[in-house]
């Protein structure tokens, strides 16, 4: 059995002989002469970390613009900005950001590293939109499903493996929903415009306009006749001229 050689490491676990570095501080492990005495009192850390083989959980897997990542959070940064509704709608349609219903637009950037037994050799960043305050902490192990937008990866769903619960933002509308609704409205406008052009080309609109004029003209003539009749019965008094 081995123990961590770093005196400042608070780990009290015993490690197996196949381990070489401490998973907490990444310091080298050394042999523990008293391991046989304390083995019954301390649970070996191999039981904790080897419950699921690391090779079965890849750090990043990409497929058709979608990204899945399982790792540990090492940094969290966030900012809150005030945008107009038009600006937020533009960001949703063009940049793929969720449309947040709150007054502020909150954006998080989390940096994730793989869960390995040695020093991590790669890290990646994810963008989160919404309110995640207090539900993600540095050191939490997470499983993230994101959309790869080329210059950034926007998280779609997050599961906090440390707490065993999904992490969801506040009230917001995803970009695919708004894009689909906008596309449906544009298609409806195009179809209505096409039908209107077809009606004009077929002469149906002209016939309808003539029929409408023919139906309204008698009513207009009756109103004008009643107006002349009323003025003849009740003539207006002319003002007398003053000399």
mmCIF file of C-alpha atoms in Angstrom:
data_model
loop_
_atom_site.group_PDB
_atom_site.id
_atom_site.type_symbol
_atom_site.label_atom_id
_atom_site.label_comp_id
_atom_site.label_asym_id
_atom_site.label_seq_id
_atom_site.Cartn_x
_atom_site.Cartn_y
_atom_site.Cartn_z
ATOM 1 C CA UNK A 1 0.000 0.000 0.000
ATOM 2 C CA UNK A 2 1.076 3.597 -0.670
ATOM 3 C CA UNK A 3 0.381 7.034 0.797
ATOM 4 C CA UNK A 4 0.760 10.573 -0.529
ATOM 5 C CA UNK A 5 4.218 12.114 -0.105
ATOM 6 C CA UNK A 6 2.845 15.680 0.129
ATOM 7 C CA UNK A 7 2.636 16.666 3.830
ATOM 8 C CA UNK A 8 0.126 19.421 2.982
ATOM 9 C CA UNK A 9 -2.263 17.004 1.300
ATOM 10 C CA UNK A 10 -5.270 16.318 3.515
ATOM 11 C CA UNK A 11 -5.889 12.917 1.943
ATOM 12 C CA UNK A 12 -5.911 10.057 4.450
ATOM 13 C CA UNK A 13 -6.594 7.328 1.889
ATOM 14 C CA UNK A 14 -4.405 4.344 1.218
ATOM 15 C CA UNK A 15 -3.587 3.701 -2.433
ATOM 16 C CA UNK A 16 -2.827 0.449 -4.192
ATOM 17 C CA UNK A 17 0.605 -0.471 -5.474
ATOM 18 C CA UNK A 18 -0.472 0.184 -9.072
ATOM 19 C CA UNK A 19 -1.023 3.894 -8.342
ATOM 20 C CA UNK A 20 1.848 6.309 -8.873
ATOM 21 C CA UNK A 21 0.442 9.785 -8.137
ATOM 22 C CA UNK A 22 -2.093 11.225 -5.721
ATOM 23 C CA UNK A 23 -5.403 12.060 -7.477
ATOM 24 C CA UNK A 24 -5.943 15.023 -5.136
ATOM 25 C CA UNK A 25 -2.650 16.961 -5.296
ATOM 26 C CA UNK A 26 -0.885 14.971 -8.072
ATOM 27 C CA UNK A 27 2.150 14.379 -5.830
ATOM 28 C CA UNK A 28 4.063 11.063 -6.123
ATOM 29 C CA UNK A 29 3.066 8.209 -3.823
ATOM 30 C CA UNK A 30 5.458 6.455 -1.454
ATOM 31 C CA UNK A 31 5.329 3.105 0.339
ATOM 32 C CA UNK A 32 3.637 3.067 3.731
ATOM 33 C CA UNK A 33 5.253 0.745 6.241
ATOM 34 C CA UNK A 34 2.295 0.944 8.594
ATOM 35 C CA UNK A 35 -0.275 0.154 5.976
ATOM 36 C CA UNK A 36 -0.911 -3.320 7.383
ATOM 37 C CA UNK A 37 -1.901 -1.814 10.742
ATOM 38 C CA UNK A 38 -4.210 0.896 9.425
ATOM 39 C CA UNK A 39 -5.639 -1.071 6.523
ATOM 40 C CA UNK A 40 -8.645 -2.186 8.567
ATOM 41 C CA UNK A 41 -9.371 1.403 9.717
ATOM 42 C CA UNK A 42 -9.012 3.230 6.372
ATOM 43 C CA UNK A 43 -10.935 2.433 3.228
ATOM 44 C CA UNK A 44 -8.587 2.185 0.241
ATOM 45 C CA UNK A 45 -9.212 4.903 -2.300
ATOM 46 C CA UNK A 46 -9.062 2.308 -5.114
ATOM 47 C CA UNK A 47 -12.547 1.203 -4.086
ATOM 48 C CA UNK A 48 -13.826 4.753 -4.546
ATOM 49 C CA UNK A 49 -12.171 5.651 -7.848
ATOM 50 C CA UNK A 50 -12.295 2.225 -9.513
ATOM 51 C CA UNK A 51 -16.030 1.700 -9.090
ATOM 52 C CA UNK A 52 -16.352 2.666 -12.767
ATOM 53 C CA UNK A 53 -13.391 2.149 -15.099
ATOM 54 C CA UNK A 54 -11.911 5.392 -16.348
ATOM 55 C CA UNK A 55 -11.559 4.049 -19.870
ATOM 56 C CA UNK A 56 -15.359 3.627 -20.060
ATOM 57 C CA UNK A 57 -15.853 7.362 -19.473
ATOM 58 C CA UNK A 58 -14.121 9.325 -22.238
ATOM 59 C CA UNK A 59 -13.375 12.951 -21.557
ATOM 60 C CA UNK A 60 -14.888 14.335 -24.786
ATOM 61 C CA UNK A 61 -16.889 12.662 -27.530
ATOM 62 C CA UNK A 62 -18.124 14.568 -30.596
ATOM 63 C CA UNK A 63 -20.857 13.579 -33.035
ATOM 64 C CA UNK A 64 -22.529 15.746 -35.723
ATOM 65 C CA UNK A 65 -21.967 19.046 -33.939
ATOM 66 C CA UNK A 66 -22.904 17.671 -30.502
ATOM 67 C CA UNK A 67 -20.374 17.307 -27.698
ATOM 68 C CA UNK A 68 -20.499 15.166 -24.561
ATOM 69 C CA UNK A 69 -17.958 15.696 -21.802
ATOM 70 C CA UNK A 70 -17.343 14.049 -18.429
ATOM 71 C CA UNK A 71 -14.831 15.835 -16.252
ATOM 72 C CA UNK A 72 -14.069 17.991 -13.225
ATOM 73 C CA UNK A 73 -14.669 21.752 -12.970
ATOM 74 C CA UNK A 74 -11.499 23.713 -12.219
ATOM 75 C CA UNK A 75 -12.655 27.297 -12.949
ATOM 76 C CA UNK A 76 -15.963 29.196 -13.022
ATOM 77 C CA UNK A 77 -16.423 32.742 -14.340
ATOM 78 C CA UNK A 78 -19.675 34.603 -14.918
ATOM 79 C CA UNK A 79 -21.001 38.005 -15.931
ATOM 80 C CA UNK A 80 -24.424 39.692 -16.021
ATOM 81 C CA UNK A 81 -25.295 42.144 -18.796
ATOM 82 C CA UNK A 82 -28.375 44.210 -19.621
ATOM 83 C CA UNK A 83 -29.546 43.697 -23.210
ATOM 84 C CA UNK A 84 -32.644 44.938 -24.988
ATOM 85 C CA UNK A 85 -35.150 42.384 -26.264
ATOM 86 C CA UNK A 86 -34.055 43.002 -29.846
ATOM 87 C CA UNK A 87 -30.405 42.432 -28.881
ATOM 88 C CA UNK A 88 -31.262 39.208 -27.033
ATOM 89 C CA UNK A 89 -33.373 38.032 -29.977
ATOM 90 C CA UNK A 90 -30.472 38.763 -32.337
ATOM 91 C CA UNK A 91 -28.082 36.763 -30.129
ATOM 92 C CA UNK A 92 -30.557 33.883 -30.069
ATOM 93 C CA UNK A 93 -31.094 33.750 -33.839
ATOM 94 C CA UNK A 94 -27.534 34.464 -34.983
ATOM 95 C CA UNK A 95 -25.326 33.184 -32.163
ATOM 96 C CA UNK A 96 -27.513 30.351 -30.816
ATOM 97 C CA UNK A 97 -27.837 31.721 -27.264
ATOM 98 C CA UNK A 98 -30.989 30.880 -25.270
ATOM 99 C CA UNK A 99 -33.470 33.756 -24.945
ATOM 100 C CA UNK A 100 -33.472 34.577 -21.219
ATOM 101 C CA UNK A 101 -36.762 35.939 -19.878
ATOM 102 C CA UNK A 102 -35.095 37.795 -17.012
ATOM 103 C CA UNK A 103 -33.987 41.435 -17.229
ATOM 104 C CA UNK A 104 -30.320 40.420 -17.056
ATOM 105 C CA UNK A 105 -28.507 38.134 -19.455
ATOM 106 C CA UNK A 106 -26.250 35.920 -17.332
ATOM 107 C CA UNK A 107 -23.380 34.033 -18.975
ATOM 108 C CA UNK A 108 -21.075 31.490 -17.325
ATOM 109 C CA UNK A 109 -17.812 30.030 -18.579
ATOM 110 C CA UNK A 110 -16.631 26.831 -16.893
ATOM 111 C CA UNK A 111 -13.304 25.110 -17.511
ATOM 112 C CA UNK A 112 -13.337 21.320 -17.267
ATOM 113 C CA UNK A 113 -10.448 18.861 -17.026
ATOM 114 C CA UNK A 114 -10.548 15.063 -17.379
ATOM 115 C CA UNK A 115 -10.805 12.846 -14.313
ATOM 116 C CA UNK A 116 -7.458 11.046 -14.417
ATOM 117 C CA UNK A 117 -5.007 9.511 -11.980
ATOM 118 C CA UNK A 118 -2.174 11.841 -13.006
ATOM 119 C CA UNK A 119 -1.704 15.387 -14.213
ATOM 120 C CA UNK A 120 -4.399 16.321 -16.794
ATOM 121 C CA UNK A 121 -3.051 16.960 -20.268
ATOM 122 C CA UNK A 122 -6.106 18.715 -21.745
ATOM 123 C CA UNK A 123 -8.876 21.078 -20.676
ATOM 124 C CA UNK A 124 -11.910 22.565 -22.404
ATOM 125 C CA UNK A 125 -14.377 25.401 -21.857
ATOM 126 C CA UNK A 126 -18.176 25.491 -21.995
ATOM 127 C CA UNK A 127 -20.575 28.452 -22.149
ATOM 128 C CA UNK A 128 -23.659 28.393 -19.938
ATOM 129 C CA UNK A 129 -26.570 30.846 -20.150
ATOM 130 C CA UNK A 130 -28.991 31.367 -17.266
ATOM 131 C CA UNK A 131 -28.803 31.233 -13.487
ATOM 132 C CA UNK A 132 -26.477 28.485 -12.206
ATOM 133 C CA UNK A 133 -25.363 30.269 -9.028
ATOM 134 C CA UNK A 134 -24.546 27.858 -6.188
ATOM 135 C CA UNK A 135 -25.345 24.689 -8.133
ATOM 136 C CA UNK A 136 -21.894 24.281 -9.663
ATOM 137 C CA UNK A 137 -18.708 24.497 -7.607
ATOM 138 C CA UNK A 138 -15.038 24.115 -8.400
ATOM 139 C CA UNK A 139 -14.130 20.444 -7.979
ATOM 140 C CA UNK A 140 -17.550 19.072 -8.950
ATOM 141 C CA UNK A 141 -17.592 16.218 -11.430
ATOM 142 C CA UNK A 142 -20.073 16.920 -14.222
ATOM 143 C CA UNK A 143 -21.465 15.357 -17.374
ATOM 144 C CA UNK A 144 -22.198 17.982 -20.026
ATOM 145 C CA UNK A 145 -24.057 17.771 -23.325
ATOM 146 C CA UNK A 146 -23.308 20.796 -25.505
ATOM 147 C CA UNK A 147 -23.657 22.201 -29.010
ATOM 148 C CA UNK A 148 -20.426 22.862 -30.870
ATOM 149 C CA UNK A 149 -20.734 26.295 -32.524
ATOM 150 C CA UNK A 150 -17.161 26.379 -33.819
ATOM 151 C CA UNK A 151 -15.765 29.184 -31.677
ATOM 152 C CA UNK A 152 -17.472 27.989 -28.483
ATOM 153 C CA UNK A 153 -19.456 25.150 -26.952
ATOM 154 C CA UNK A 154 -22.885 26.030 -25.570
ATOM 155 C CA UNK A 155 -24.116 23.664 -22.848
ATOM 156 C CA UNK A 156 -27.562 22.157 -23.402
ATOM 157 C CA UNK A 157 -27.818 19.963 -20.305
ATOM 158 C CA UNK A 158 -25.632 19.391 -17.245
ATOM 159 C CA UNK A 159 -25.662 16.639 -14.634
ATOM 160 C CA UNK A 160 -23.668 17.232 -11.453
ATOM 161 C CA UNK A 161 -22.166 13.808 -10.732
ATOM 162 C CA UNK A 162 -20.922 14.964 -7.326
ATOM 163 C CA UNK A 163 -24.436 15.754 -6.081
ATOM 164 C CA UNK A 164 -26.231 13.317 -8.373
ATOM 165 C CA UNK A 165 -28.737 15.894 -9.666
ATOM 166 C CA UNK A 166 -29.361 17.670 -12.979
ATOM 167 C CA UNK A 167 -28.495 21.362 -13.080
ATOM 168 C CA UNK A 168 -31.006 23.585 -14.877
ATOM 169 C CA UNK A 169 -30.970 27.362 -15.488
ATOM 170 C CA UNK A 170 -33.816 29.815 -14.922
ATOM 171 C CA UNK A 171 -36.665 30.585 -17.306
ATOM 172 C CA UNK A 172 -35.431 30.798 -20.875
ATOM 173 C CA UNK A 173 -36.341 29.686 -24.401
ATOM 174 C CA UNK A 174 -33.832 27.660 -26.345
ATOM 175 C CA UNK A 175 -32.521 28.923 -29.669
ATOM 176 C CA UNK A 176 -33.925 25.993 -31.771
ATOM 177 C CA UNK A 177 -37.465 26.760 -30.566
ATOM 178 C CA UNK A 178 -37.241 30.451 -31.514
ATOM 179 C CA UNK A 179 -35.583 29.664 -34.843
ATOM 180 C CA UNK A 180 -38.307 27.134 -35.689
ATOM 181 C CA UNK A 181 -41.071 29.603 -34.786
ATOM 182 C CA UNK A 182 -39.447 32.358 -36.858
ATOM 183 C CA UNK A 183 -39.049 30.005 -39.815
ATOM 184 C CA UNK A 184 -42.737 29.024 -39.576
ATOM 185 C CA UNK A 185 -43.795 32.705 -39.579
ATOM 186 C CA UNK A 186 -41.606 33.448 -42.618
ATOM 187 C CA UNK A 187 -43.023 30.457 -44.475
ATOM 188 C CA UNK A 188 -46.574 31.609 -43.703
ATOM 189 C CA UNK A 189 -45.805 35.107 -45.032
ATOM 190 C CA UNK A 190 -44.303 33.665 -48.220
ATOM 191 C CA UNK A 191 -47.330 31.412 -48.771
ATOM 192 C CA UNK A 192 -49.790 34.308 -48.238
ATOM 193 C CA UNK A 193 -47.826 36.528 -50.623
ATOM 194 C CA UNK A 194 -47.826 33.761 -53.251
ATOM 195 C CA UNK A 195 -51.603 33.265 -52.906
ATOM 196 C CA UNK A 196 -52.189 37.020 -53.215
ATOM 197 C CA UNK A 197 -50.104 37.188 -56.401
ATOM 198 C CA UNK A 198 -52.017 34.241 -57.834
ATOM 199 C CA UNK A 199 -55.350 35.942 -57.066
ATOM 200 C CA UNK A 200 -54.250 39.154 -58.765
ATOM 201 C CA UNK A 201 -52.931 37.281 -61.785
ATOM 202 C CA UNK A 202 -56.140 35.281 -62.179
ATOM 203 C CA UNK A 203 -58.345 38.397 -62.053
ATOM 204 C CA UNK A 204 -60.271 37.208 -59.009
ATOM 205 C CA UNK A 205 -59.263 40.282 -57.013
ATOM 206 C CA UNK A 206 -60.505 42.624 -59.753
ATOM 207 C CA UNK A 207 -63.829 40.805 -59.969
ATOM 208 C CA UNK A 208 -64.155 40.898 -56.206
ATOM 209 C CA UNK A 209 -63.410 44.633 -56.134
ATOM 210 C CA UNK A 210 -66.028 45.327 -58.839
ATOM 211 C CA UNK A 211 -68.600 43.229 -56.982
ATOM 212 C CA UNK A 212 -67.867 45.115 -53.775
ATOM 213 C CA UNK A 213 -68.247 48.495 -55.502
ATOM 214 C CA UNK A 214 -71.514 47.360 -57.102
ATOM 215 C CA UNK A 215 -72.853 46.298 -53.707
ATOM 216 C CA UNK A 216 -71.816 49.491 -51.894
ATOM 217 C CA UNK A 217 -72.786 52.027 -54.590
ATOM 218 C CA UNK A 218 -76.598 51.909 -53.927
ATOM 219 C CA UNK A 219 -75.952 52.500 -50.252
ATOM 220 C CA UNK A 220 -73.767 55.514 -51.061
ATOM 221 C CA UNK A 221 -76.447 56.927 -53.422
ATOM 222 C CA UNK A 222 -79.138 56.527 -50.726
ATOM 223 C CA UNK A 223 -76.994 58.293 -48.135
ATOM 224 C CA UNK A 224 -76.266 61.206 -50.495
ATOM 225 C CA UNK A 225 -79.985 61.510 -51.443
ATOM 226 C CA UNK A 226 -81.049 61.533 -47.795
ATOM 227 C CA UNK A 227 -78.497 64.264 -47.161
ATOM 228 C CA UNK A 228 -79.916 66.504 -49.889
ATOM 229 C CA UNK A 229 -83.459 65.805 -48.684
ATOM 230 C CA UNK A 230 -82.585 66.730 -45.122
ATOM 231 C CA UNK A 231 -80.976 69.998 -46.236
ATOM 232 C CA UNK A 232 -84.054 70.896 -48.328
ATOM 233 C CA UNK A 233 -86.423 70.330 -45.431
ATOM 234 C CA UNK A 234 -84.262 72.084 -42.856
ATOM 235 C CA UNK A 235 -82.489 74.888 -44.728
ATOM 236 C CA UNK A 236 -79.636 76.534 -42.908
ATOM 237 C CA UNK A 237 -80.096 80.109 -41.758
ATOM 238 C CA UNK A 238 -77.906 82.573 -43.522
ATOM 239 C CA UNK A 239 -76.263 85.255 -41.559
ATOM 240 C CA UNK A 240 -77.602 88.729 -42.105
ATOM 241 C CA UNK A 241 -75.242 91.214 -43.527
ATOM 242 C CA UNK A 242 -74.442 94.252 -41.437
ATOM 243 C CA UNK A 243 -74.245 97.565 -43.162
#
